Structure formats: C-alpha cells, structure tokens
Amino acid sequence: MASSTHDDPNVYYVPHHSPWPFVGSITLFITMVGVANWFNGHAWGQPVFYVGLLGTLAVLFGWFGNVIAESVSGKYNAQVDTSFRMGMMWFIFSEVMFFAAFFGALFYVRQFALPWLSGVGDGALTNQFIWQGFSAGWPSNGPGDIGGSFQTIPAWGLPLVNTLLLLTSGVTITIAHHAIKANQRGKLVFWLGATIALGLVFMVVQGYEYYHAYQDLGLTLGSGIYGSTFFMLTGFHGLHVFLGTVMLIIIWLRCMKGHFSPDHHFGFEAVAWYWHFVDVVWLGLFLFVYVL
C-alpha cells in the first residue's frame, strides 16, 4: 500500500504501526490528571500538567509531521482526499454543535430562567417564596446580586473592531485560496500572512477587552449569569481563534517551503474552512452577546 500515488485511483494508502494514537492517549491522560489535581490544590498537579501538555504537543508535532511527509511523497490519492474532507466536515459539524449548546444556554437563561425567577408564568411561587421582589432584566447578575455590580462592553467599540478584523481576514484567506488555485505563490504567501496578522491583532484586542472588563467595568467570570455566559462564549471563541491562527501559521510555513499545488491543497482548504467557521461564530456572538 505504501506505493500509492496521486494518480492511482485503485489504491488507498493506510499507514501501518503508527505509535501516535497510543502515545497521545497517554500524554492526554497525564495532562488531565495534572490539571485535575492542580485545580484541587495539590502542588504536584501543576508540573504534571505541563509534562503532559508538552508531551501532547510533541505527539502532535510528530503525528502531523508524518502526515505531511506522506502527503508530499504522493501517497494520498483522490479517495484519501475524500476521506479527509469528510472528516473535516464532521469535525466542523461537531464544533457547530459545541457552540450551539452555549448559544442555547444563553437563549434559555434570557427567555426562560430569568422570567421564571421574576414570577412570570409558572415561576410565580418561585418568585414569591425564594426571590421575592426580584425583577429580571438583561444583562443580569442574577438573584442576590452575585458578583456585585458591573458594566457591559459597548458593542460599537472594541467588539466592532474585532468584527471588522475577522471579516477582513475572511476576505484575505479567500484571496489566498484563489492564489493557490492559480499557482501564484507570492500572492498566496502574502495574503495568507495577512490573515495570520489579522488573527493575531484580534487576539490582542480581545485580551485588552478582557483586561478592561476586569479592571474597569467590574465584569468578571463571577459576575452572575451574564459574566459567566459572556466569558464562556467569547473565551471559547478566542481559544478557537488561537488554534486557527496556529494552523494558519503552519500552513503558511508549508506554503513558503513549496508545499501544495493547484490540484492538491486540502491541508490549506481545511484550515480555510475552519477559519470561515470561526468568522461565522463571531458574527453570532457579536449580535447576541454584544448588540442584543
């Protein structure tokens, strides 16, 4: 099977005796044991977590290195390409469901939980006997003023800047995609680099936004239901932007080394799909978290 080429439709390349899944499961287990004990106050948990994390990163480096080497050597044909595409589609679908759960939590709190606590509908007795006098509005720190008072972040300030940054990055990566299909290597490297720069600026702006929220607005993860949902949604999205930027950097370095061709560049396309997904999620965040 190792003799498979791009032009042979009858052979499907299957790697043999790969140690990475087994080793990766061990490093992930060490990472989770470390972080669990670290969060529960055991001093040895922190170094164990970092050992597991470094091991996991080493596994990813070696595993992806093997996949890149197999791709460059021509072992992946159209059938393998189709498998990769289906795998990426299902992965992005799982990410859609991941964020759908958080948006669903936001919807449930605003449309059901807070009105019930305020005595609306079936929540009349809850309001009378437990939270008498509580009248919910949004944003809310919940009954009992959990976390104290806070101010929200205006949608038309830093969030708008970040929206423009991500929308622009969607344009630049699309230009880079057209460049790779036209075999314009210089244009590809430039516009892909511009996408990376926009992603980095987005993270810097969001970092400043978090600092401003904690230091000046009193808005923290402990600021009741609004603070927890705000940082949960924007924080997980920021993590996805970080991971997407790392993937873009790897693809950018591969492009500079001459990898990919106009007909075979799914590694680039997969990251582009992921980046467009990140853009779309942010538009939902901007609308439902900041504007409404």
PDB file of C-alpha atoms in Angstrom:
ATOM      1  CA  MET A   1       0.000   0.000   0.000  1.00  0.00           C
ATOM      2  CA  ALA A   2       2.896   2.357   0.595  1.00  0.00           C
ATOM      3  CA  SER A   3       3.418   2.715  -3.166  1.00  0.00           C
ATOM      4  CA  SER A   4       0.169   4.630  -3.615  1.00  0.00           C
ATOM      5  CA  THR A   5       0.312   7.793  -5.731  1.00  0.00           C
ATOM      6  CA  HIS A   6      -1.971  10.699  -6.557  1.00  0.00           C
ATOM      7  CA  ASP A   7      -2.754   9.136  -9.945  1.00  0.00           C
ATOM      8  CA  ASP A   8      -3.701   5.623  -8.784  1.00  0.00           C
ATOM      9  CA  PRO A   9      -7.456   5.538  -8.011  1.00  0.00           C
ATOM     10  CA  ASN A  10      -7.420   1.843  -7.061  1.00  0.00           C
ATOM     11  CA  VAL A  11      -5.070   2.057  -4.085  1.00  0.00           C
ATOM     12  CA  TYR A  12      -5.937   3.567  -0.708  1.00  0.00           C
ATOM     13  CA  TYR A  13      -2.942   4.400   1.464  1.00  0.00           C
ATOM     14  CA  VAL A  14      -3.166   3.062   5.020  1.00  0.00           C
ATOM     15  CA  PRO A  15      -0.243   3.798   7.405  1.00  0.00           C
ATOM     16  CA  HIS A  16       0.934   0.850   9.458  1.00  0.00           C
ATOM     17  CA  HIS A  17       2.089   0.561  13.071  1.00  0.00           C
ATOM     18  CA  SER A  18       1.687   4.249  13.947  1.00  0.00           C
ATOM     19  CA  PRO A  19       2.569   4.826  17.631  1.00  0.00           C
ATOM     20  CA  TRP A  20       0.936   8.263  17.816  1.00  0.00           C
ATOM     21  CA  PRO A  21      -2.629   7.315  18.875  1.00  0.00           C
ATOM     22  CA  PHE A  22      -1.322   5.192  21.748  1.00  0.00           C
ATOM     23  CA  VAL A  23       1.289   7.701  22.901  1.00  0.00           C
ATOM     24  CA  GLY A  24      -1.179  10.571  22.504  1.00  0.00           C
ATOM     25  CA  SER A  25      -3.737   8.876  24.764  1.00  0.00           C
ATOM     26  CA  ILE A  26      -1.067   8.525  27.462  1.00  0.00           C
ATOM     27  CA  THR A  27       0.021  12.170  27.267  1.00  0.00           C
ATOM     28  CA  LEU A  28      -3.609  13.353  27.346  1.00  0.00           C
ATOM     29  CA  PHE A  29      -4.260  11.188  30.404  1.00  0.00           C
ATOM     30  CA  ILE A  30      -1.224  12.683  32.153  1.00  0.00           C
ATOM     31  CA  THR A  31      -2.421  16.183  31.220  1.00  0.00           C
ATOM     32  CA  MET A  32      -5.882  15.621  32.676  1.00  0.00           C
ATOM     33  CA  VAL A  33      -4.546  14.038  35.877  1.00  0.00           C
ATOM     34  CA  GLY A  34      -2.237  17.017  36.295  1.00  0.00           C
ATOM     35  CA  VAL A  35      -4.854  19.715  35.712  1.00  0.00           C
ATOM     36  CA  ALA A  36      -7.445  17.964  37.931  1.00  0.00           C
ATOM     37  CA  ASN A  37      -5.041  17.772  40.857  1.00  0.00           C
ATOM     38  CA  TRP A  38      -3.718  21.273  40.219  1.00  0.00           C
ATOM     39  CA  PHE A  39      -7.241  22.713  40.436  1.00  0.00           C
ATOM     40  CA  ASN A  40      -7.856  20.732  43.614  1.00  0.00           C
ATOM     41  CA  GLY A  41      -4.887  22.257  45.407  1.00  0.00           C
ATOM     42  CA  HIS A  42      -2.232  19.544  45.008  1.00  0.00           C
ATOM     43  CA  ALA A  43       1.155  21.156  44.392  1.00  0.00           C
ATOM     44  CA  TRP A  44       2.397  18.299  42.209  1.00  0.00           C
ATOM     45  CA  GLY A  45      -0.528  18.715  39.801  1.00  0.00           C
ATOM     46  CA  GLN A  46       0.912  21.772  38.016  1.00  0.00           C
ATOM     47  CA  PRO A  47       4.241  20.222  36.911  1.00  0.00           C
ATOM     48  CA  VAL A  48       2.453  17.011  35.897  1.00  0.00           C
ATOM     49  CA  PHE A  49       0.058  19.088  33.787  1.00  0.00           C
ATOM     50  CA  TYR A  50       2.935  20.811  31.986  1.00  0.00           C
ATOM     51  CA  VAL A  51       4.704  17.499  31.387  1.00  0.00           C
ATOM     52  CA  GLY A  52       1.535  16.081  29.839  1.00  0.00           C
ATOM     53  CA  LEU A  53       0.945  19.221  27.790  1.00  0.00           C
ATOM     54  CA  LEU A  54       4.483  19.230  26.386  1.00  0.00           C
ATOM     55  CA  GLY A  55       4.134  15.523  25.612  1.00  0.00           C
ATOM     56  CA  THR A  56       0.859  16.133  23.775  1.00  0.00           C
ATOM     57  CA  LEU A  57       2.428  18.937  21.737  1.00  0.00           C
ATOM     58  CA  ALA A  58       5.331  16.632  20.853  1.00  0.00           C
ATOM     59  CA  VAL A  59       2.856  13.974  19.715  1.00  0.00           C
ATOM     60  CA  LEU A  60       1.027  16.490  17.521  1.00  0.00           C
ATOM     61  CA  PHE A  61       4.316  17.686  16.021  1.00  0.00           C
ATOM     62  CA  GLY A  62       5.419  14.140  15.202  1.00  0.00           C
ATOM     63  CA  TRP A  63       2.000  12.961  14.013  1.00  0.00           C
ATOM     64  CA  PHE A  64       1.377  15.931  11.731  1.00  0.00           C
ATOM     65  CA  GLY A  65       4.943  15.653  10.501  1.00  0.00           C
ATOM     66  CA  ASN A  66       4.264  12.095   9.386  1.00  0.00           C
ATOM     67  CA  VAL A  67       1.045  13.116   7.640  1.00  0.00           C
ATOM     68  CA  ILE A  68       2.802  15.986   5.848  1.00  0.00           C
ATOM     69  CA  ALA A  69       5.612  13.680   4.730  1.00  0.00           C
ATOM     70  CA  GLU A  70       3.120  11.140   3.404  1.00  0.00           C
ATOM     71  CA  SER A  71       1.232  13.852   1.536  1.00  0.00           C
ATOM     72  CA  VAL A  72       4.339  15.414  -0.014  1.00  0.00           C
ATOM     73  CA  SER A  73       5.638  11.988  -1.102  1.00  0.00           C
ATOM     74  CA  GLY A  74       2.430  11.427  -3.120  1.00  0.00           C
ATOM     75  CA  LYS A  75       0.868   8.663  -1.056  1.00  0.00           C
ATOM     76  CA  TYR A  76      -2.569  10.303  -0.896  1.00  0.00           C
ATOM     77  CA  ASN A  77      -4.883   9.882  -3.864  1.00  0.00           C
ATOM     78  CA  ALA A  78      -8.414  11.167  -4.533  1.00  0.00           C
ATOM     79  CA  GLN A  79     -10.019   8.572  -2.233  1.00  0.00           C
ATOM     80  CA  VAL A  80      -7.825   9.629   0.692  1.00  0.00           C
ATOM     81  CA  ASP A  81      -8.597  13.267  -0.111  1.00  0.00           C
ATOM     82  CA  THR A  82     -12.317  12.484   0.060  1.00  0.00           C
ATOM     83  CA  SER A  83     -11.843  10.839   3.463  1.00  0.00           C
ATOM     84  CA  PHE A  84     -10.008  13.909   4.748  1.00  0.00           C
ATOM     85  CA  ARG A  85     -12.788  16.167   3.511  1.00  0.00           C
ATOM     86  CA  MET A  86     -15.484  14.085   5.155  1.00  0.00           C
ATOM     87  CA  GLY A  87     -13.513  14.007   8.399  1.00  0.00           C
ATOM     88  CA  MET A  88     -13.109  17.791   8.387  1.00  0.00           C
ATOM     89  CA  MET A  89     -16.802  18.277   7.638  1.00  0.00           C
ATOM     90  CA  TRP A  90     -17.791  16.134  10.613  1.00  0.00           C
ATOM     91  CA  PHE A  91     -15.271  17.921  12.807  1.00  0.00           C
ATOM     92  CA  ILE A  92     -16.704  21.331  11.910  1.00  0.00           C
ATOM     93  CA  PHE A  93     -20.220  19.953  12.467  1.00  0.00           C
ATOM     94  CA  SER A  94     -19.170  18.900  15.968  1.00  0.00           C
ATOM     95  CA  GLU A  95     -17.856  22.421  16.534  1.00  0.00           C
ATOM     96  CA  VAL A  96     -21.177  23.844  15.363  1.00  0.00           C
ATOM     97  CA  MET A  97     -22.947  21.681  17.956  1.00  0.00           C
ATOM     98  CA  PHE A  98     -20.407  22.753  20.588  1.00  0.00           C
ATOM     99  CA  PHE A  99     -21.239  26.425  20.146  1.00  0.00           C
ATOM    100  CA  ALA A 100     -24.927  25.693  19.610  1.00  0.00           C
ATOM    101  CA  ALA A 101     -25.032  24.329  23.160  1.00  0.00           C
ATOM    102  CA  PHE A 102     -23.600  27.582  24.544  1.00  0.00           C
ATOM    103  CA  PHE A 103     -25.889  29.764  22.452  1.00  0.00           C
ATOM    104  CA  GLY A 104     -28.733  27.544  23.627  1.00  0.00           C
ATOM    105  CA  ALA A 105     -27.727  28.170  27.258  1.00  0.00           C
ATOM    106  CA  LEU A 106     -27.756  31.911  26.607  1.00  0.00           C
ATOM    107  CA  PHE A 107     -31.205  31.668  24.996  1.00  0.00           C
ATOM    108  CA  TYR A 108     -32.594  29.544  27.836  1.00  0.00           C
ATOM    109  CA  VAL A 109     -31.375  31.927  30.519  1.00  0.00           C
ATOM    110  CA  ARG A 110     -32.735  35.036  28.810  1.00  0.00           C
ATOM    111  CA  GLN A 111     -36.050  33.658  27.593  1.00  0.00           C
ATOM    112  CA  PHE A 112     -36.980  31.193  30.344  1.00  0.00           C
ATOM    113  CA  ALA A 113     -34.892  31.096  33.531  1.00  0.00           C
ATOM    114  CA  LEU A 114     -34.809  34.807  34.365  1.00  0.00           C
ATOM    115  CA  PRO A 115     -38.502  35.407  33.591  1.00  0.00           C
ATOM    116  CA  TRP A 116     -39.439  32.422  35.783  1.00  0.00           C
ATOM    117  CA  LEU A 117     -37.351  33.761  38.667  1.00  0.00           C
ATOM    118  CA  SER A 118     -39.158  37.079  38.198  1.00  0.00           C
ATOM    119  CA  GLY A 119     -42.518  35.381  38.669  1.00  0.00           C
ATOM    120  CA  VAL A 120     -43.604  35.114  35.046  1.00  0.00           C
ATOM    121  CA  GLY A 121     -45.796  32.145  34.175  1.00  0.00           C
ATOM    122  CA  ASP A 122     -45.096  29.053  36.256  1.00  0.00           C
ATOM    123  CA  GLY A 123     -42.430  30.909  38.231  1.00  0.00           C
ATOM    124  CA  ALA A 124     -44.862  32.849  40.410  1.00  0.00           C
ATOM    125  CA  LEU A 125     -44.271  30.749  43.525  1.00  0.00           C
ATOM    126  CA  THR A 126     -40.509  30.713  42.968  1.00  0.00           C
ATOM    127  CA  ASN A 127     -40.511  34.486  42.955  1.00  0.00           C
ATOM    128  CA  GLN A 128     -42.837  34.779  45.950  1.00  0.00           C
ATOM    129  CA  PHE A 129     -41.113  32.371  48.316  1.00  0.00           C
ATOM    130  CA  ILE A 130     -37.460  32.383  47.203  1.00  0.00           C
ATOM    131  CA  TRP A 131     -36.663  35.574  45.279  1.00  0.00           C
ATOM    132  CA  GLN A 132     -39.423  37.921  46.339  1.00  0.00           C
ATOM    133  CA  GLY A 133     -39.092  41.305  44.693  1.00  0.00           C
ATOM    134  CA  PHE A 134     -36.600  40.119  42.073  1.00  0.00           C
ATOM    135  CA  SER A 135     -37.300  41.570  38.643  1.00  0.00           C
ATOM    136  CA  ALA A 136     -35.016  40.291  35.903  1.00  0.00           C
ATOM    137  CA  GLY A 137     -33.552  42.337  33.128  1.00  0.00           C
ATOM    138  CA  TRP A 138     -30.684  41.661  30.779  1.00  0.00           C
ATOM    139  CA  PRO A 139     -27.828  41.892  31.500  1.00  0.00           C
ATOM    140  CA  SER A 140     -28.351  40.447  34.958  1.00  0.00           C
ATOM    141  CA  ASN A 141     -26.080  39.303  37.771  1.00  0.00           C
ATOM    142  CA  GLY A 142     -28.886  37.039  38.910  1.00  0.00           C
ATOM    143  CA  PRO A 143     -30.895  36.906  42.117  1.00  0.00           C
ATOM    144  CA  GLY A 144     -28.878  38.001  45.119  1.00  0.00           C
ATOM    145  CA  ASP A 145     -26.624  40.291  43.071  1.00  0.00           C
ATOM    146  CA  ILE A 146     -23.988  37.586  42.736  1.00  0.00           C
ATOM    147  CA  GLY A 147     -20.637  39.107  41.859  1.00  0.00           C
ATOM    148  CA  GLY A 148     -21.736  42.681  42.511  1.00  0.00           C
ATOM    149  CA  SER A 149     -22.489  45.394  40.004  1.00  0.00           C
ATOM    150  CA  PHE A 150     -20.793  45.651  36.635  1.00  0.00           C
ATOM    151  CA  GLN A 151     -20.906  47.460  33.311  1.00  0.00           C
ATOM    152  CA  THR A 152     -21.186  45.831  29.924  1.00  0.00           C
ATOM    153  CA  ILE A 153     -18.831  46.335  26.993  1.00  0.00           C
ATOM    154  CA  PRO A 154     -20.355  48.598  24.298  1.00  0.00           C
ATOM    155  CA  ALA A 155     -20.886  46.692  21.057  1.00  0.00           C
ATOM    156  CA  TRP A 156     -19.740  49.552  18.848  1.00  0.00           C
ATOM    157  CA  GLY A 157     -16.286  49.843  20.390  1.00  0.00           C
ATOM    158  CA  LEU A 158     -13.735  47.026  20.592  1.00  0.00           C
ATOM    159  CA  PRO A 159     -16.231  44.288  19.596  1.00  0.00           C
ATOM    160  CA  LEU A 160     -16.936  46.153  16.347  1.00  0.00           C
ATOM    161  CA  VAL A 161     -13.190  46.466  15.705  1.00  0.00           C
ATOM    162  CA  ASN A 162     -12.785  42.724  16.177  1.00  0.00           C
ATOM    163  CA  THR A 163     -15.750  42.059  13.892  1.00  0.00           C
ATOM    164  CA  LEU A 164     -14.131  44.101  11.127  1.00  0.00           C
ATOM    165  CA  LEU A 165     -10.821  42.310  11.714  1.00  0.00           C
ATOM    166  CA  LEU A 166     -12.369  38.860  11.327  1.00  0.00           C
ATOM    167  CA  LEU A 167     -14.493  39.840   8.343  1.00  0.00           C
ATOM    168  CA  THR A 168     -11.387  41.223   6.655  1.00  0.00           C
ATOM    169  CA  SER A 169      -9.477  38.047   7.470  1.00  0.00           C
ATOM    170  CA  GLY A 170     -12.219  36.065   5.722  1.00  0.00           C
ATOM    171  CA  VAL A 171     -11.553  38.122   2.596  1.00  0.00           C
ATOM    172  CA  THR A 172      -7.765  37.757   2.767  1.00  0.00           C
ATOM    173  CA  ILE A 173      -7.867  33.971   3.175  1.00  0.00           C
ATOM    174  CA  THR A 174     -10.285  33.732   0.238  1.00  0.00           C
ATOM    175  CA  ILE A 175      -7.837  35.720  -1.895  1.00  0.00           C
ATOM    176  CA  ALA A 176      -5.071  33.355  -0.764  1.00  0.00           C
ATOM    177  CA  HIS A 177      -7.248  30.389  -1.744  1.00  0.00           C
ATOM    178  CA  HIS A 178      -7.730  31.768  -5.254  1.00  0.00           C
ATOM    179  CA  ALA A 179      -3.976  32.402  -5.427  1.00  0.00           C
ATOM    180  CA  ILE A 180      -3.092  28.791  -4.616  1.00  0.00           C
ATOM    181  CA  LYS A 181      -5.510  27.531  -7.275  1.00  0.00           C
ATOM    182  CA  ALA A 182      -3.868  29.892  -9.771  1.00  0.00           C
ATOM    183  CA  ASN A 183      -0.380  28.767  -8.632  1.00  0.00           C
ATOM    184  CA  GLN A 184       0.571  32.336  -7.649  1.00  0.00           C
ATOM    185  CA  ARG A 185       2.951  31.517  -4.791  1.00  0.00           C
ATOM    186  CA  GLY A 186       3.944  35.079  -3.906  1.00  0.00           C
ATOM    187  CA  LYS A 187       0.341  36.259  -3.729  1.00  0.00           C
ATOM    188  CA  LEU A 188      -0.557  33.169  -1.693  1.00  0.00           C
ATOM    189  CA  VAL A 189       2.152  33.755   0.905  1.00  0.00           C
ATOM    190  CA  PHE A 190       1.336  37.460   1.221  1.00  0.00           C
ATOM    191  CA  TRP A 191      -2.411  37.140   1.723  1.00  0.00           C
ATOM    192  CA  LEU A 192      -2.107  34.129   3.993  1.00  0.00           C
ATOM    193  CA  GLY A 193       0.385  36.123   6.073  1.00  0.00           C
ATOM    194  CA  ALA A 194      -2.110  38.995   6.190  1.00  0.00           C
ATOM    195  CA  THR A 195      -4.759  36.602   7.520  1.00  0.00           C
ATOM    196  CA  ILE A 196      -2.386  35.497  10.272  1.00  0.00           C
ATOM    197  CA  ALA A 197      -1.652  39.121  11.181  1.00  0.00           C
ATOM    198  CA  LEU A 198      -5.365  39.909  11.435  1.00  0.00           C
ATOM    199  CA  GLY A 199      -5.909  36.883  13.676  1.00  0.00           C
ATOM    200  CA  LEU A 200      -3.076  37.987  15.973  1.00  0.00           C
ATOM    201  CA  VAL A 201      -4.441  41.526  16.178  1.00  0.00           C
ATOM    202  CA  PHE A 202      -7.886  40.107  17.012  1.00  0.00           C
ATOM    203  CA  MET A 203      -6.425  38.216  19.983  1.00  0.00           C
ATOM    204  CA  VAL A 204      -4.558  41.291  21.206  1.00  0.00           C
ATOM    205  CA  VAL A 205      -7.745  43.386  21.049  1.00  0.00           C
ATOM    206  CA  GLN A 206      -9.731  40.701  22.873  1.00  0.00           C
ATOM    207  CA  GLY A 207      -7.024  40.441  25.521  1.00  0.00           C
ATOM    208  CA  TYR A 208      -7.252  44.177  26.107  1.00  0.00           C
ATOM    209  CA  GLU A 209     -11.053  43.904  26.207  1.00  0.00           C
ATOM    210  CA  TYR A 210     -10.815  41.273  28.960  1.00  0.00           C
ATOM    211  CA  TYR A 211      -8.346  43.411  30.910  1.00  0.00           C
ATOM    212  CA  HIS A 212     -10.649  46.429  30.596  1.00  0.00           C
ATOM    213  CA  ALA A 213     -13.649  44.353  31.695  1.00  0.00           C
ATOM    214  CA  TYR A 214     -11.919  43.068  34.827  1.00  0.00           C
ATOM    215  CA  GLN A 215     -10.088  46.244  35.827  1.00  0.00           C
ATOM    216  CA  ASP A 216     -12.536  48.996  34.895  1.00  0.00           C
ATOM    217  CA  LEU A 217     -16.019  47.553  34.429  1.00  0.00           C
ATOM    218  CA  GLY A 218     -16.210  45.006  37.232  1.00  0.00           C
ATOM    219  CA  LEU A 219     -17.249  42.409  34.659  1.00  0.00           C
ATOM    220  CA  THR A 220     -15.689  39.073  35.608  1.00  0.00           C
ATOM    221  CA  LEU A 221     -16.392  35.375  35.240  1.00  0.00           C
ATOM    222  CA  GLY A 222     -18.093  35.594  38.644  1.00  0.00           C
ATOM    223  CA  SER A 223     -20.467  38.418  37.694  1.00  0.00           C
ATOM    224  CA  GLY A 224     -23.566  36.285  37.836  1.00  0.00           C
ATOM    225  CA  ILE A 225     -25.151  34.640  34.840  1.00  0.00           C
ATOM    226  CA  TYR A 226     -24.188  37.415  32.434  1.00  0.00           C
ATOM    227  CA  GLY A 227     -20.500  37.296  33.317  1.00  0.00           C
ATOM    228  CA  SER A 228     -20.329  33.508  33.119  1.00  0.00           C
ATOM    229  CA  THR A 229     -22.095  33.281  29.749  1.00  0.00           C
ATOM    230  CA  PHE A 230     -20.150  36.242  28.343  1.00  0.00           C
ATOM    231  CA  PHE A 231     -16.726  34.806  29.155  1.00  0.00           C
ATOM    232  CA  MET A 232     -17.798  31.270  28.306  1.00  0.00           C
ATOM    233  CA  LEU A 233     -18.866  32.211  24.786  1.00  0.00           C
ATOM    234  CA  THR A 234     -16.184  34.779  23.966  1.00  0.00           C
ATOM    235  CA  GLY A 235     -13.464  32.787  25.733  1.00  0.00           C
ATOM    236  CA  PHE A 236     -14.101  29.569  23.841  1.00  0.00           C
ATOM    237  CA  HIS A 237     -14.285  31.528  20.614  1.00  0.00           C
ATOM    238  CA  GLY A 238     -10.973  33.198  21.438  1.00  0.00           C
ATOM    239  CA  LEU A 239      -9.464  29.753  22.005  1.00  0.00           C
ATOM    240  CA  HIS A 240     -10.670  28.704  18.558  1.00  0.00           C
ATOM    241  CA  VAL A 241      -9.146  31.835  17.026  1.00  0.00           C
ATOM    242  CA  PHE A 242      -5.836  30.964  18.704  1.00  0.00           C
ATOM    243  CA  LEU A 243      -5.919  27.384  17.404  1.00  0.00           C
ATOM    244  CA  GLY A 244      -6.932  28.615  13.947  1.00  0.00           C
ATOM    245  CA  THR A 245      -4.057  31.085  13.907  1.00  0.00           C
ATOM    246  CA  VAL A 246      -1.603  28.327  14.855  1.00  0.00           C
ATOM    247  CA  MET A 247      -2.918  26.203  11.990  1.00  0.00           C
ATOM    248  CA  LEU A 248      -2.637  29.153   9.604  1.00  0.00           C
ATOM    249  CA  ILE A 249       0.987  29.681  10.628  1.00  0.00           C
ATOM    250  CA  ILE A 250       1.784  26.015   9.948  1.00  0.00           C
ATOM    251  CA  ILE A 251       0.121  26.171   6.530  1.00  0.00           C
ATOM    252  CA  TRP A 252       1.916  29.467   5.788  1.00  0.00           C
ATOM    253  CA  LEU A 253       5.297  27.863   6.561  1.00  0.00           C
ATOM    254  CA  ARG A 254       4.401  24.918   4.364  1.00  0.00           C
ATOM    255  CA  CYS A 255       3.464  27.277   1.527  1.00  0.00           C
ATOM    256  CA  MET A 256       6.827  29.010   1.860  1.00  0.00           C
ATOM    257  CA  LYS A 257       8.511  25.599   1.548  1.00  0.00           C
ATOM    258  CA  GLY A 258       6.660  24.987  -1.721  1.00  0.00           C
ATOM    259  CA  HIS A 259       4.098  22.505  -0.439  1.00  0.00           C
ATOM    260  CA  PHE A 260       0.681  22.178  -2.097  1.00  0.00           C
ATOM    261  CA  SER A 261      -0.270  22.515  -5.737  1.00  0.00           C
ATOM    262  CA  PRO A 262      -3.281  23.941  -7.587  1.00  0.00           C
ATOM    263  CA  ASP A 263      -4.844  20.465  -7.657  1.00  0.00           C
ATOM    264  CA  HIS A 264      -3.734  19.080  -4.284  1.00  0.00           C
ATOM    265  CA  HIS A 265      -4.010  21.507  -1.364  1.00  0.00           C
ATOM    266  CA  PHE A 266      -6.616  20.141   1.019  1.00  0.00           C
ATOM    267  CA  GLY A 267      -4.428  20.995   4.037  1.00  0.00           C
ATOM    268  CA  PHE A 268      -4.883  24.636   3.097  1.00  0.00           C
ATOM    269  CA  GLU A 269      -8.599  24.213   2.388  1.00  0.00           C
ATOM    270  CA  ALA A 270      -9.253  22.514   5.726  1.00  0.00           C
ATOM    271  CA  VAL A 271      -7.761  25.425   7.648  1.00  0.00           C
ATOM    272  CA  ALA A 272      -9.661  27.896   5.447  1.00  0.00           C
ATOM    273  CA  TRP A 273     -12.928  26.103   6.243  1.00  0.00           C
ATOM    274  CA  TYR A 274     -12.130  26.257   9.940  1.00  0.00           C
ATOM    275  CA  TRP A 275     -11.298  29.948   9.737  1.00  0.00           C
ATOM    276  CA  HIS A 276     -14.558  30.768   7.965  1.00  0.00           C
ATOM    277  CA  PHE A 277     -16.396  28.831  10.676  1.00  0.00           C
ATOM    278  CA  VAL A 278     -14.667  30.965  13.324  1.00  0.00           C
ATOM    279  CA  ASP A 279     -15.781  34.095  11.438  1.00  0.00           C
ATOM    280  CA  VAL A 280     -19.411  32.976  11.339  1.00  0.00           C
ATOM    281  CA  VAL A 281     -19.459  32.098  15.050  1.00  0.00           C
ATOM    282  CA  TRP A 282     -18.106  35.551  15.893  1.00  0.00           C
ATOM    283  CA  LEU A 283     -20.903  37.212  13.926  1.00  0.00           C
ATOM    284  CA  GLY A 284     -23.389  35.311  16.078  1.00  0.00           C
ATOM    285  CA  LEU A 285     -21.515  36.345  19.200  1.00  0.00           C
ATOM    286  CA  PHE A 286     -21.403  39.965  18.166  1.00  0.00           C
ATOM    287  CA  LEU A 287     -25.142  40.009  17.535  1.00  0.00           C
ATOM    288  CA  PHE A 288     -26.460  38.022  20.514  1.00  0.00           C
ATOM    289  CA  VAL A 289     -23.840  38.815  23.168  1.00  0.00           C
ATOM    290  CA  TYR A 290     -22.873  42.394  22.443  1.00  0.00           C
ATOM    291  CA  VAL A 291     -25.661  44.023  20.397  1.00  0.00           C
ATOM    292  CA  LEU A 292     -28.904  42.484  21.681  1.00  0.00           C
TER     293      LEU A 292
END
